Structures are given as structure tokens and as C-alpha cells.
PDB file of C-alpha atoms in Angstrom:
ATOM      1  CA  MET A 451     206.945 158.897 109.040  1.00 49.00           C
ATOM      2  CA  ILE A 452     210.128 159.935 107.259  1.00 53.00           C
ATOM      3  CA  ASP A 453     211.938 162.672 109.171  1.00 59.00           C
ATOM      4  CA  ALA A 454     213.993 164.196 106.362  1.00 68.00           C
ATOM      5  CA  THR A 455     213.793 166.752 103.585  1.00 88.00           C
ATOM      6  CA  VAL A 456     212.439 165.111 100.451  1.00 93.00           C
ATOM      7  CA  ILE A 457     214.422 165.968  97.317  1.00 94.00           C
ATOM      8  CA  PRO A 458     212.602 165.869  93.956  1.00 97.00           C
ATOM      9  CA  ALA A 459     214.316 163.665  91.363  1.00 96.00           C
ATOM     10  CA  VAL A 460     213.542 162.233  87.931  1.00 98.00           C
ATOM     11  CA  SER A 461     214.571 159.305  85.769  1.00 97.00           C
ATOM     12  CA  VAL A 462     213.777 158.200  82.215  1.00 98.00           C
ATOM     13  CA  ALA A 463     213.208 154.660  80.955  1.00 98.00           C
ATOM     14  CA  VAL A 464     214.215 154.931  77.290  1.00 98.00           C
ATOM     15  CA  LEU A 465     212.847 152.303  74.913  1.00 97.00           C
ATOM     16  CA  ARG A 466     214.588 151.497  71.605  1.00 96.00           C
ATOM     17  CA  ASN A 467     213.062 148.573  69.734  1.00 93.00           C
ATOM     18  CA  ARG A 468     212.989 145.773  72.350  1.00 94.00           C
ATOM     19  CA  SER A 469     215.772 147.230  74.520  1.00 97.00           C
ATOM     20  CA  ILE A 470     215.850 149.656  77.440  1.00 98.00           C
ATOM     21  CA  MET A 471     218.713 152.021  78.266  1.00 98.00           C
ATOM     22  CA  LEU A 472     220.243 151.691  81.714  1.00 98.00           C
ATOM     23  CA  VAL A 473     223.189 153.382  83.381  1.00 97.00           C
ATOM     24  CA  ARG A 474     225.452 152.017  86.078  1.00 96.00           C
ATOM     25  CA  ARG A 475     225.416 154.583  88.877  1.00 91.00           C
ATOM     26  CA  GLY A 476     228.844 156.046  89.556  1.00 86.00           C
ATOM     27  CA  ARG A 477     227.915 157.755  92.835  1.00 84.00           C
ATOM     28  CA  ALA A 478     225.550 157.406  95.766  1.00 78.00           C
ATOM     29  CA  PRO A 479     222.727 156.787  95.936  1.00 77.00           C
ATOM     30  CA  SER A 480     222.840 153.304  94.419  1.00 84.00           C
ATOM     31  CA  LYS A 481     226.503 153.406  93.353  1.00 88.00           C
ATOM     32  CA  GLY A 482     227.319 150.370  91.202  1.00 93.00           C
ATOM     33  CA  LEU A 483     223.691 149.456  90.511  1.00 95.00           C
ATOM     34  CA  TYR A 484     221.962 149.727  87.153  1.00 97.00           C
ATOM     35  CA  ALA A 485     219.065 152.150  86.870  1.00 96.00           C
ATOM     36  CA  PHE A 486     217.322 154.484  84.473  1.00 97.00           C
ATOM     37  CA  PRO A 487     219.328 157.666  83.856  1.00 96.00           C
ATOM     38  CA  GLY A 488     218.257 160.612  85.964  1.00 95.00           C
ATOM     39  CA  GLY A 489     218.993 162.807  88.933  1.00 93.00           C
ATOM     40  CA  ARG A 490     217.894 165.757  91.029  1.00 94.00           C
ATOM     41  CA  VAL A 491     215.467 168.408  89.893  1.00 97.00           C
ATOM     42  CA  GLU A 492     217.021 171.878  90.050  1.00 97.00           C
ATOM     43  CA  ALA A 493     215.229 174.788  91.738  1.00 95.00           C
ATOM     44  CA  GLY A 494     212.488 176.189  89.494  1.00 96.00           C
ATOM     45  CA  GLU A 495     212.831 173.368  86.956  1.00 97.00           C
ATOM     46  CA  ALA A 496     209.774 171.491  85.675  1.00 98.00           C
ATOM     47  CA  LEU A 497     209.914 167.699  86.049  1.00 98.00           C
ATOM     48  CA  GLU A 498     209.931 167.018  82.288  1.00 98.00           C
ATOM     49  CA  GLU A 499     212.616 169.659  81.755  1.00 98.00           C
ATOM     50  CA  ALA A 500     214.736 168.049  84.476  1.00 98.00           C
ATOM     51  CA  ALA A 501     214.214 164.590  82.972  1.00 98.00           C
ATOM     52  CA  ARG A 502     215.421 165.706  79.530  1.00 97.00           C
ATOM     53  CA  ARG A 503     218.383 167.611  81.017  1.00 96.00           C
ATOM     54  CA  GLU A 504     219.499 164.694  83.191  1.00 95.00           C
ATOM     55  CA  LEU A 505     219.123 162.249  80.298  1.00 96.00           C
ATOM     56  CA  MET A 506     221.262 164.446  78.043  1.00 95.00           C
ATOM     57  CA  GLU A 507     223.899 165.065  80.757  1.00 93.00           C
ATOM     58  CA  GLU A 508     224.273 161.374  81.629  1.00 93.00           C
ATOM     59  CA  THR A 509     223.922 159.765  78.204  1.00 95.00           C
ATOM     60  CA  GLY A 510     223.685 162.279  75.337  1.00 95.00           C
ATOM     61  CA  ILE A 511     220.360 160.742  74.258  1.00 95.00           C
ATOM     62  CA  ALA A 512     217.359 162.670  72.948  1.00 94.00           C
ATOM     63  CA  VAL A 513     213.857 161.236  73.350  1.00 97.00           C
ATOM     64  CA  GLY A 514     210.335 161.860  72.117  1.00 95.00           C
ATOM     65  CA  ASP A 515     207.330 162.594  74.300  1.00 97.00           C
ATOM     66  CA  LEU A 516     207.696 161.761  77.983  1.00 98.00           C
ATOM     67  CA  VAL A 517     205.037 159.677  79.741  1.00 97.00           C
ATOM     68  CA  ARG A 518     204.890 159.732  83.542  1.00 97.00           C
ATOM     69  CA  LEU A 519     205.067 156.121  84.714  1.00 97.00           C
ATOM     70  CA  ARG A 520     205.110 156.452  88.508  1.00 96.00           C
ATOM     71  CA  GLU A 521     206.353 158.260  91.587  1.00 97.00           C
ATOM     72  CA  LEU A 522     208.505 156.461  94.135  1.00 95.00           C
ATOM     73  CA  LEU A 523     209.660 157.563  97.562  1.00 93.00           C
ATOM     74  CA  ILE A 524     213.305 156.455  97.804  1.00 89.00           C
ATOM     75  CA  ASP A 525     214.814 156.458 101.293  1.00 85.00           C
ATOM     76  CA  SER A 526     218.581 156.612 100.693  1.00 80.00           C
ATOM     77  CA  ARG A 527     219.573 157.944 104.106  1.00 77.00           C
ATOM     78  CA  ASN A 528     221.852 154.922 104.648  1.00 75.00           C
ATOM     79  CA  ASP A 529     223.465 155.449 101.230  1.00 67.00           C
ATOM     80  CA  SER A 530     223.499 159.178 100.426  1.00 63.00           C
ATOM     81  CA  GLY A 531     221.857 160.661 103.489  1.00 74.00           C
ATOM     82  CA  SER A 532     218.805 161.805 101.502  1.00 85.00           C
ATOM     83  CA  VAL A 533     215.202 160.931 100.744  1.00 91.00           C
ATOM     84  CA  TYR A 534     214.044 161.383  97.145  1.00 92.00           C
ATOM     85  CA  LEU A 535     210.633 161.644  95.518  1.00 96.00           C
ATOM     86  CA  LEU A 536     211.495 160.051  92.176  1.00 96.00           C
ATOM     87  CA  THR A 537     209.246 160.637  89.170  1.00 98.00           C
ATOM     88  CA  VAL A 538     209.924 157.958  86.556  1.00 98.00           C
ATOM     89  CA  PHE A 539     209.162 158.808  82.937  1.00 98.00           C
ATOM     90  CA  GLY A 540     209.105 156.577  79.885  1.00 98.00           C
ATOM     91  CA  ALA A 541     210.048 157.681  76.369  1.00 98.00           C
ATOM     92  CA  ARG A 542     211.097 156.344  72.996  1.00 97.00           C
ATOM     93  CA  HIS A 543     214.644 156.852  71.760  1.00 97.00           C
ATOM     94  CA  LEU A 544     214.878 159.627  69.168  1.00 95.00           C
ATOM     95  CA  GLU A 545     218.560 160.084  68.428  1.00 93.00           C
ATOM     96  CA  GLY A 546     222.071 159.530  69.680  1.00 93.00           C
ATOM     97  CA  GLU A 547     224.054 156.613  71.009  1.00 94.00           C
ATOM     98  CA  PRO A 548     224.454 156.383  74.785  1.00 95.00           C
ATOM     99  CA  VAL A 549     227.735 157.666  76.179  1.00 94.00           C
ATOM    100  CA  ALA A 550     228.295 157.477  79.943  1.00 92.00           C
ATOM    101  CA  ALA A 551     228.888 160.944  81.382  1.00 89.00           C
ATOM    102  CA  ASP A 552     228.256 162.959  84.547  1.00 78.00           C
ATOM    103  CA  ASP A 553     227.701 160.398  87.334  1.00 81.00           C
ATOM    104  CA  ALA A 554     227.129 157.341  85.096  1.00 86.00           C
ATOM    105  CA  ASP A 555     229.936 154.760  84.812  1.00 92.00           C
ATOM    106  CA  GLU A 556     228.235 152.954  81.914  1.00 95.00           C
ATOM    107  CA  ALA A 557     225.303 153.697  79.614  1.00 96.00           C
ATOM    108  CA  ALA A 558     223.910 151.145  77.179  1.00 97.00           C
ATOM    109  CA  TYR A 559     220.782 149.512  75.820  1.00 98.00           C
ATOM    110  CA  PHE A 560     219.989 146.069  77.213  1.00 98.00           C
ATOM    111  CA  ASP A 561     217.413 143.453  76.282  1.00 97.00           C
ATOM    112  CA  LEU A 562     215.299 141.798  78.969  1.00 97.00           C
ATOM    113  CA  ALA A 563     217.545 138.728  79.303  1.00 97.00           C
ATOM    114  CA  ALA A 564     220.584 140.921  79.967  1.00 98.00           C
ATOM    115  CA  ILE A 565     218.678 143.188  82.379  1.00 98.00           C
ATOM    116  CA  GLU A 566     217.565 140.194  84.431  1.00 97.00           C
ATOM    117  CA  ARG A 567     221.258 139.386  85.087  1.00 97.00           C
ATOM    118  CA  LEU A 568     222.204 142.908  86.283  1.00 98.00           C
ATOM    119  CA  SER A 569     222.242 144.313  89.809  1.00 97.00           C
ATOM    120  CA  LEU A 570     219.343 146.756  89.636  1.00 97.00           C
ATOM    121  CA  THR A 571     217.804 149.471  91.761  1.00 92.00           C
ATOM    122  CA  ASP A 572     214.372 148.723  93.225  1.00 89.00           C
ATOM    123  CA  SER A 573     211.454 148.730  90.762  1.00 92.00           C
ATOM    124  CA  THR A 574     213.702 148.920  87.658  1.00 97.00           C
ATOM    125  CA  LEU A 575     212.934 145.368  86.483  1.00 97.00           C
ATOM    126  CA  GLU A 576     209.195 145.817  87.078  1.00 96.00           C
ATOM    127  CA  ILE A 577     209.119 148.992  84.960  1.00 97.00           C
ATOM    128  CA  VAL A 578     211.224 147.353  82.211  1.00 97.00           C
ATOM    129  CA  GLN A 579     208.801 144.429  82.059  1.00 97.00           C
ATOM    130  CA  GLU A 580     205.789 146.779  81.862  1.00 95.00           C
ATOM    131  CA  LEU A 581     207.369 148.627  78.922  1.00 96.00           C
ATOM    132  CA  LEU A 582     208.488 145.529  77.041  1.00 95.00           C
ATOM    133  CA  ASP A 583     205.268 143.549  77.432  1.00 93.00           C
ATOM    134  CA  GLY A 584     203.067 146.450  76.367  1.00 89.00           C
ATOM    135  CA  ARG A 585     201.351 147.185  79.708  1.00 90.00           C
ATOM    136  CA  VAL A 586     202.579 150.769  79.224  1.00 90.00           C
ATOM    137  CA  THR A 587     202.199 152.407  75.830  1.00 88.00           C
ATOM    138  CA  LEU A 588     204.616 155.124  74.762  1.00 92.00           C
ATOM    139  CA  PRO A 589     203.810 157.552  71.927  1.00 89.00           C
ATOM    140  CA  ALA A 590     205.436 156.619  68.609  1.00 81.00           C
TER     141      ALA A 590
END
């Protein structure tokens, strides 16, 4: 049993052609690791609204329809002192070029070969592979 307040959070796996956008986290949790852009859900904010806001704040990217991929319980008490319920969405790139902002040190699109060489947060590679090999279908 986790004895902590669970904080709702979101992230977005953005697909453009055969590449996925990742950010290098600039702060805890997961500082220095590559992950999908995202962050905390604000009070009263819907999950999809939070996902679009966080994506825009961290990267300046706009996406099409969001598809819920999974929910993950992330215990970061050793890193940030918090426990997060992370809802991961997938979406296709609509417009903009990624620019690292907010708490992202880097934001860019990577192909699978490059992603496999990065230091990633848990489950990132698995989700990337599902998107790139067609196990998950995103609206056009």
C-alpha cells in the first residue's frame, strides 16, 4: 500500500511520421531522463485539457485527437517526494517545431534507433514501440 497523496499527471506521446517527440526532464521527478512531455493536472482541469496545456508549455507543439494509452502509478518519493497517477496519451503531430521550455531541457523528435540509446523513464520505450509498430492506432 502506498502511504502518500497521489497527484494526477499527464503526458503525451507525439507521433510525427516514424518519430516520437521526447523531452529531457529538467527537474525532479526523473531529472535528466528522456520522457514524453507532460506534468501535473491543475485543480478542476480535465485530463485532456491538462495534456494539451502541458504539451504546449513544454514544447510549443499542437496535436490532433488524443488517445488514452494507459495509466501508470509512479512512485517518485525517493526523487521528488510524490506519487503520481500518470495518464499517458498518444497523438499525431499537427503543427509546430519542438522548443524546450518550462521544465524541459531538450525537446526533439527521435526515431526508434536513437530512442533505444537514450536514458528513458520507465515504460517510455514500450509505449514508443507500440506506437511505431502499429499496435496502437492514432487518428489521422
